[in-house]
Coordinates of C-alpha atoms and ligand atoms in Angstrom, one line a residue:
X1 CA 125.5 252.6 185.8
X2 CA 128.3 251.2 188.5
X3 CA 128.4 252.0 191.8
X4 CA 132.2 252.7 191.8
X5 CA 133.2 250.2 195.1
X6 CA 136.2 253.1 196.1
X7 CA 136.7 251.7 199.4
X8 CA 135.8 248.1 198.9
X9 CA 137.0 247.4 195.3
X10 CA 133.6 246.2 194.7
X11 CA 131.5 247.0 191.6
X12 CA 128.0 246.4 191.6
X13 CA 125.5 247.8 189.3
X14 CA 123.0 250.5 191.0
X15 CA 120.3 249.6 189.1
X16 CA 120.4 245.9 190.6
X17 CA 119.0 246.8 193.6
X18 CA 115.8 245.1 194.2
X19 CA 112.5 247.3 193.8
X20 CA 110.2 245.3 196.1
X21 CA 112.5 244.8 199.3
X22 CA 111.1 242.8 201.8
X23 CA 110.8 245.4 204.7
X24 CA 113.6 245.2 208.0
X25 CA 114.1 246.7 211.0
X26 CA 116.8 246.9 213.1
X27 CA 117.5 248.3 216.2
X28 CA 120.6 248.5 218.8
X29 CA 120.5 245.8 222.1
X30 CA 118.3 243.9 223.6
X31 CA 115.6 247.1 224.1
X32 CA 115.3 247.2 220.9
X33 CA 113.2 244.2 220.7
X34 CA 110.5 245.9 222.1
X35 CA 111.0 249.1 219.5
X36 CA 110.8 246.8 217.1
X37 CA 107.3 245.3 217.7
X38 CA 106.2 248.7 218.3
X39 CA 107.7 250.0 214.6
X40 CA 106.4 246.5 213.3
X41 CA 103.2 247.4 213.9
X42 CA 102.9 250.5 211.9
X43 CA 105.5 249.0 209.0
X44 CA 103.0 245.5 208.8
X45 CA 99.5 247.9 207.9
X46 CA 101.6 249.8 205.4
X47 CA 102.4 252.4 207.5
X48 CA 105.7 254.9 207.1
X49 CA 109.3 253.9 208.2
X50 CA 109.6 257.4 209.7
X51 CA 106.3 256.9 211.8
X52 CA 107.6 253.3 212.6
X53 CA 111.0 254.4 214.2
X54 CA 109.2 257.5 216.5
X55 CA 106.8 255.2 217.8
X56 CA 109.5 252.6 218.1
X57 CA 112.1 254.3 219.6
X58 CA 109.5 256.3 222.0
X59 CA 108.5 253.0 224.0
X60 CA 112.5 252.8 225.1
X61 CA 112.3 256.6 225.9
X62 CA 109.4 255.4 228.2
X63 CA 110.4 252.7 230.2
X64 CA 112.3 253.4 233.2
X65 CA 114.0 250.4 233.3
X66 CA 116.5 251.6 231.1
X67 CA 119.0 253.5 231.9
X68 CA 120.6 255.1 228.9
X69 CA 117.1 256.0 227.5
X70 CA 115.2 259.5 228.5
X71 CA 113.0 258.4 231.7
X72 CA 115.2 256.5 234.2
X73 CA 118.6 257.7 232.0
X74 CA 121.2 258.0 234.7
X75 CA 122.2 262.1 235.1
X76 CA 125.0 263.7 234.6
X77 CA 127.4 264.4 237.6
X78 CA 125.5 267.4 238.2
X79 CA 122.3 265.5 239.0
X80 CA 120.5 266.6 235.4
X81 CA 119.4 263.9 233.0
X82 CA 120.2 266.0 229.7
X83 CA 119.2 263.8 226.6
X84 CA 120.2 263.5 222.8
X85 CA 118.2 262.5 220.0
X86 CA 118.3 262.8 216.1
X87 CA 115.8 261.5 213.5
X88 CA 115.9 261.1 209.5
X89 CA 113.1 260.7 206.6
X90 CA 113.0 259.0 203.6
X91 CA 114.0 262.5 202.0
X92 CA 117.6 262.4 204.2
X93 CA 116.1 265.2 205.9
X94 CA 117.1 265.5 209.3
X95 CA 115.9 266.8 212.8
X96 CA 117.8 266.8 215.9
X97 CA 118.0 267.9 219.7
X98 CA 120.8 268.0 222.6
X99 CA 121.6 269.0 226.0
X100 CA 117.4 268.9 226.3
X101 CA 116.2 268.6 229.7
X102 CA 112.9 267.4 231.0
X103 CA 111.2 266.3 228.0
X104 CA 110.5 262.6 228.2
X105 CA 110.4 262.3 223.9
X106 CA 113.2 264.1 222.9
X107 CA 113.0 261.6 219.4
X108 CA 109.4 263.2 218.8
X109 CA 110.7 266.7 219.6
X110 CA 113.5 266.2 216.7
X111 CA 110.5 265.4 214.5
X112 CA 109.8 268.2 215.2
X113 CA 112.4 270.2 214.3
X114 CA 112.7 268.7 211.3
X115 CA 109.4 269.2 209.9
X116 CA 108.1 272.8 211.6
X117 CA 111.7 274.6 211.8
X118 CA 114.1 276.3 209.5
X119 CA 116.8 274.0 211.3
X120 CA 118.7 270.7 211.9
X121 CA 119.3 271.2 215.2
X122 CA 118.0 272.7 219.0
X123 CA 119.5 272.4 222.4
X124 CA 119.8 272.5 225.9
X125 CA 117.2 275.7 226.4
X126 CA 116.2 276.8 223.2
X127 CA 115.0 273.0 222.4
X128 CA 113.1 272.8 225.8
X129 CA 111.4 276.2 224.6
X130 CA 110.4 274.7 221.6
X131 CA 109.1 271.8 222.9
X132 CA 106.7 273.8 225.1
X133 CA 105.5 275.7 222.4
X134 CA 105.0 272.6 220.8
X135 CA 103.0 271.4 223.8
X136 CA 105.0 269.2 225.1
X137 CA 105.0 268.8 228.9
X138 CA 107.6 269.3 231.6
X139 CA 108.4 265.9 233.0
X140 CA 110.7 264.9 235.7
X141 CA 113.2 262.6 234.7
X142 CA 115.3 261.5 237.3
X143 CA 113.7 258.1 238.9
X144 CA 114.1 257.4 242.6
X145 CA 116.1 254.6 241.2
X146 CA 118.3 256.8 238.8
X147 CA 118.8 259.1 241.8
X148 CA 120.0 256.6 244.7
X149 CA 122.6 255.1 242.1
X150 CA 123.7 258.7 241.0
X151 CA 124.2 259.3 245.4
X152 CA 126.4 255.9 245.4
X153 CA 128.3 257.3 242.7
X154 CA 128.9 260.6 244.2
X155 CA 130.5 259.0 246.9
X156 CA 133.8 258.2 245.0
X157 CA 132.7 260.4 241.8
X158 CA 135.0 257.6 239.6
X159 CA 134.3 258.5 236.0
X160 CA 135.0 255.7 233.8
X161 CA 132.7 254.8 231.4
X162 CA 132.0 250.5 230.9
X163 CA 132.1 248.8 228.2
X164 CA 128.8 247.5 227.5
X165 CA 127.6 249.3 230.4
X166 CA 124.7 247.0 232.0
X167 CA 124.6 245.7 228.3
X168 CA 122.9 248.7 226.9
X169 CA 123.1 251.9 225.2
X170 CA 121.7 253.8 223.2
X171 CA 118.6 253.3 221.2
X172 CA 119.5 253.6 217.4
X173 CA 116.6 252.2 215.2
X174 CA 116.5 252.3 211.2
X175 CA 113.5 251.0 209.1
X176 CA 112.6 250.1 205.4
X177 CA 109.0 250.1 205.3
X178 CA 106.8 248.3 202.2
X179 CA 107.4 252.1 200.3
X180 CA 111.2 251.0 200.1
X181 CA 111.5 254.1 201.9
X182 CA 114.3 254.3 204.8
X183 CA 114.3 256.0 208.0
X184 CA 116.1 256.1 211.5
X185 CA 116.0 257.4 214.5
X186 CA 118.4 257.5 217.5
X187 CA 117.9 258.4 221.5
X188 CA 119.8 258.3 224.3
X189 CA 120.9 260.0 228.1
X190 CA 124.4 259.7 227.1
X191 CA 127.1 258.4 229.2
X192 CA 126.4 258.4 233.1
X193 CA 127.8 261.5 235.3
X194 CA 129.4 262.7 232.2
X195 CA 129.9 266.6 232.7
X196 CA 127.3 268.8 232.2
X197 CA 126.9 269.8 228.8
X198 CA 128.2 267.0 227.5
X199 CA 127.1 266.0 224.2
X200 CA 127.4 262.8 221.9
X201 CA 127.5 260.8 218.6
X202 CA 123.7 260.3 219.0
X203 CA 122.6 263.5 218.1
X204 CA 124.8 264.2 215.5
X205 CA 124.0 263.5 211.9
X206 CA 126.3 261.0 210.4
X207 CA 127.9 260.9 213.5
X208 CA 124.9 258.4 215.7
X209 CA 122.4 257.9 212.4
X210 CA 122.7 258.8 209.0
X211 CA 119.8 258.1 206.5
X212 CA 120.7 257.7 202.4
X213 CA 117.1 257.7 200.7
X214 CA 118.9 256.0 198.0
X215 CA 121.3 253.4 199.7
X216 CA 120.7 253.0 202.9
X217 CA 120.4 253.4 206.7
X218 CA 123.3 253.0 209.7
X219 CA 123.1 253.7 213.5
X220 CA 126.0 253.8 216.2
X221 CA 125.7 252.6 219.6
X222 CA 128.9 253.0 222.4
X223 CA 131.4 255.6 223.4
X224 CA 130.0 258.4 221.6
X225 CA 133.5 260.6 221.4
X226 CA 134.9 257.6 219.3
X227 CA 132.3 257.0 216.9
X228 CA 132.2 261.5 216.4
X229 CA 135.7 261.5 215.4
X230 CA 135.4 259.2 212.4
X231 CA 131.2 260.3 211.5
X232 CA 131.0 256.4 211.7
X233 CA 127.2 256.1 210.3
X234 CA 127.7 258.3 207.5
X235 CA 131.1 256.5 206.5
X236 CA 128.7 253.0 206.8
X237 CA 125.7 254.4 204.6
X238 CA 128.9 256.2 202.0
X239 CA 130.6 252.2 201.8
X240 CA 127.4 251.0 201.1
X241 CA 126.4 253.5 198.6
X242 CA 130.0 252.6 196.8
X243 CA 129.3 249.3 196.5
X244 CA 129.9 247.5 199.8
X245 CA 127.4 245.2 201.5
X246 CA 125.9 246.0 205.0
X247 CA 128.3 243.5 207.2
X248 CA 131.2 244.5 205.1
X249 CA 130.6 248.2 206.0
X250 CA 130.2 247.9 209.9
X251 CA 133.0 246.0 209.5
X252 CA 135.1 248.5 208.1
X253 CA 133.7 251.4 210.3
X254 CA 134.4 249.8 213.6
X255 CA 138.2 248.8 212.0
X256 CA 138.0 252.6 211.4
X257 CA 137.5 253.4 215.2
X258 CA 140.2 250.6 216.3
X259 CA 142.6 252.6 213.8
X260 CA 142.2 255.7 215.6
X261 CA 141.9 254.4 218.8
X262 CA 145.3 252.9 217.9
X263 CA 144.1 250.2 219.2
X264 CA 143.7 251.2 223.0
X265 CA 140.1 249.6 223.0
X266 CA 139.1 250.3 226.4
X267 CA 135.5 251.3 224.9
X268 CA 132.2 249.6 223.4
X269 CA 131.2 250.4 220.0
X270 CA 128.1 249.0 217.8
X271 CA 127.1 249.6 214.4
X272 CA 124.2 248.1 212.4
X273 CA 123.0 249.5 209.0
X274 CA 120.3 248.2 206.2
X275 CA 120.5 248.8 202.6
X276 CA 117.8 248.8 199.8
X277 CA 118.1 245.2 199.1
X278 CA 116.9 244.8 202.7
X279 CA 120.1 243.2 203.7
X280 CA 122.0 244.2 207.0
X281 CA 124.9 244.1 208.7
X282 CA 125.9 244.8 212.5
X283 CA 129.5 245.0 213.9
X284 CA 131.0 246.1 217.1
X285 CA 134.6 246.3 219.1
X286 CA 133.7 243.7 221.4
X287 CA 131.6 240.9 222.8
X288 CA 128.2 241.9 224.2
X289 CA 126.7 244.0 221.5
X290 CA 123.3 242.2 220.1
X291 CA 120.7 244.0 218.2
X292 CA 117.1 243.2 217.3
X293 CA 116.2 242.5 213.9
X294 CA 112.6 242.3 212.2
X295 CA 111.9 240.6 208.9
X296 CA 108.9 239.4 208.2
X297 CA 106.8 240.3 211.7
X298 CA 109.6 237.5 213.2
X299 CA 111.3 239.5 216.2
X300 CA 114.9 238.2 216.8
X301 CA 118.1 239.3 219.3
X302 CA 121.5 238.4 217.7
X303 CA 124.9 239.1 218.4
X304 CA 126.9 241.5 216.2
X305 CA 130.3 240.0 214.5
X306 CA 133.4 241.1 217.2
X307 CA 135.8 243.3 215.5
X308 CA 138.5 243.1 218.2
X309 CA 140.7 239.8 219.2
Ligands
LIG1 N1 126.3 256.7 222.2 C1 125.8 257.5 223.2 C2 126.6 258.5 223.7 O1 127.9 258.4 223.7 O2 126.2 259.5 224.2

């Protein structure tokens, strides 16, 4: 059987792909280092991808020190730190949560969604309801830290979103563990002082993760508006299932984006994906995106190949 290499022109045969991957994670900016040894842990004793990317993904919701991630996310303009979070299986089945307010693992909450609910998806109220039945507890998210920056900012109340905002985003992390099976999961407090209600890419399936159980595995990181309007990690995981390699699909998502920005690229947008062969790719509009990668229990940052210029 071919894969039939639509977008790409390329033709490889499905049943070439390897049946004893070496296992790889991958996750989004420099935080994702620590995610990494954290998922590395449970992937090295034979543990499961989708165990490997909560637990990962959980130690960035955590720490306060950053501040895109759940505890110490910076608020919206309103003062509310309102966070996003989606997670796949090695079945493709999906669980997500937005608009979710004082829940410090909103990634674990997804879980689950996925596994105990009829549904894909929760928010804002409804989610925080569940995650109290759940037992979750109600935790205060706002740092003193996040709090004096978000009173400097409400002094002028400029909204303009940075590229590479203090160099990180979003947490997106996607495993394949020793099973060859392939999970993701992706977290984040969404752009700072964006208005209330606001919700992105990172919650959204295909949009900020998307999980093939047969091909593959891609996560976005950036402006989330731009990366929703072309349902970038579902178009990555769809090249790679047609016959493209990991690189050569960020590649063409993030060309993608820069089409339909028409090429106004006032904006920061990453992409990394992993296929069965345990190959992997990373791409983003500009300078400053690096992800962690994990092969082998070796822990690595690199820089993603710069679309733009
Ligand atoms: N990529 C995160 C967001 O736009 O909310």
């Amino acid at each position: 059987m071919l894969g039939t290499g639509l977008a790409t022109g390329l033709k490889i045969p499905a049943d070439s792909y390897s049946k004893e991957s070496k296992p790889i994670i991958l996750s989004t900016w420099n935080h994702g280092l620590r995610a990494n040894e954290v998922a590395w842990d449970i992937i090295k004793k034979n543990g499961k991808a989708i165990d490997a990317v909560e637990a990962g993904v959980r130690e960035t919701e955590a720490d306060p020190k950053v501040s895109s991630v759940g505890l110490g996310g910076a608020p919206d303009r309103d003062g509310k730190v309102t966070l996003d979070a989606c997670i796949m299986n090695e079945l493709g089945d999906a669980g997500a949560v937005a608009f979710l307010q004082n829940i410090l693992h909103p990634i674990s909450l997804a879980r689950k969604v996925m596994e105990d609910t009829p549904h894909v998806m929760l928010v804002g109220l409804g989610a925080e309801k569940f995650a109290y039945e759940k037992g979750f507890k109600k935790t205060e998210l706002l740092t003193a830290k996040a709090k004096l920056a978000y009173e400097e900012w409400l002094k002028t109340s400029k909204y303009k979103p940075i590229i590479n905002i203090e160099n990180h985003d979003t947490i997106g992390q996607i495993a394949l563990d020793k099973h060859q099976h392939f999970s993701g999961a992706c977290t984040t407090s969404g752009l700072s002082y964006k208005m209330s209600g606001r919700v992105g890419d990172s919650p959204i399936i295909g949009a900020g993760l998307f999980v093939d159980p047969e091909y593959g595995a891609a996560t976005a990181t950036g402006l989330g508006e731009k990366v929703m309007k072309t349902l970038g990690s579902f178009l990555i995981v769809e090249l790679m299932r047609q016959g493209a390699s990991p690189q050569e699909a960020c590649e063409e998502g993030i060309k993608r984006i820069m089409k339909q920005a028409n090429n106004k690229l006032d904006f920061q947008i990453g992409y990394i994906a992993i296929d069965k062969n345990g190959h992997h790719g990373a791409a983003a509009v500009h300078k400053g995106f690096q992800y962690a990668i994990t092969q082998e229990g070796v822990h690595e940052l690199r820089d993603a190949k710069i679309m733009a210029g």
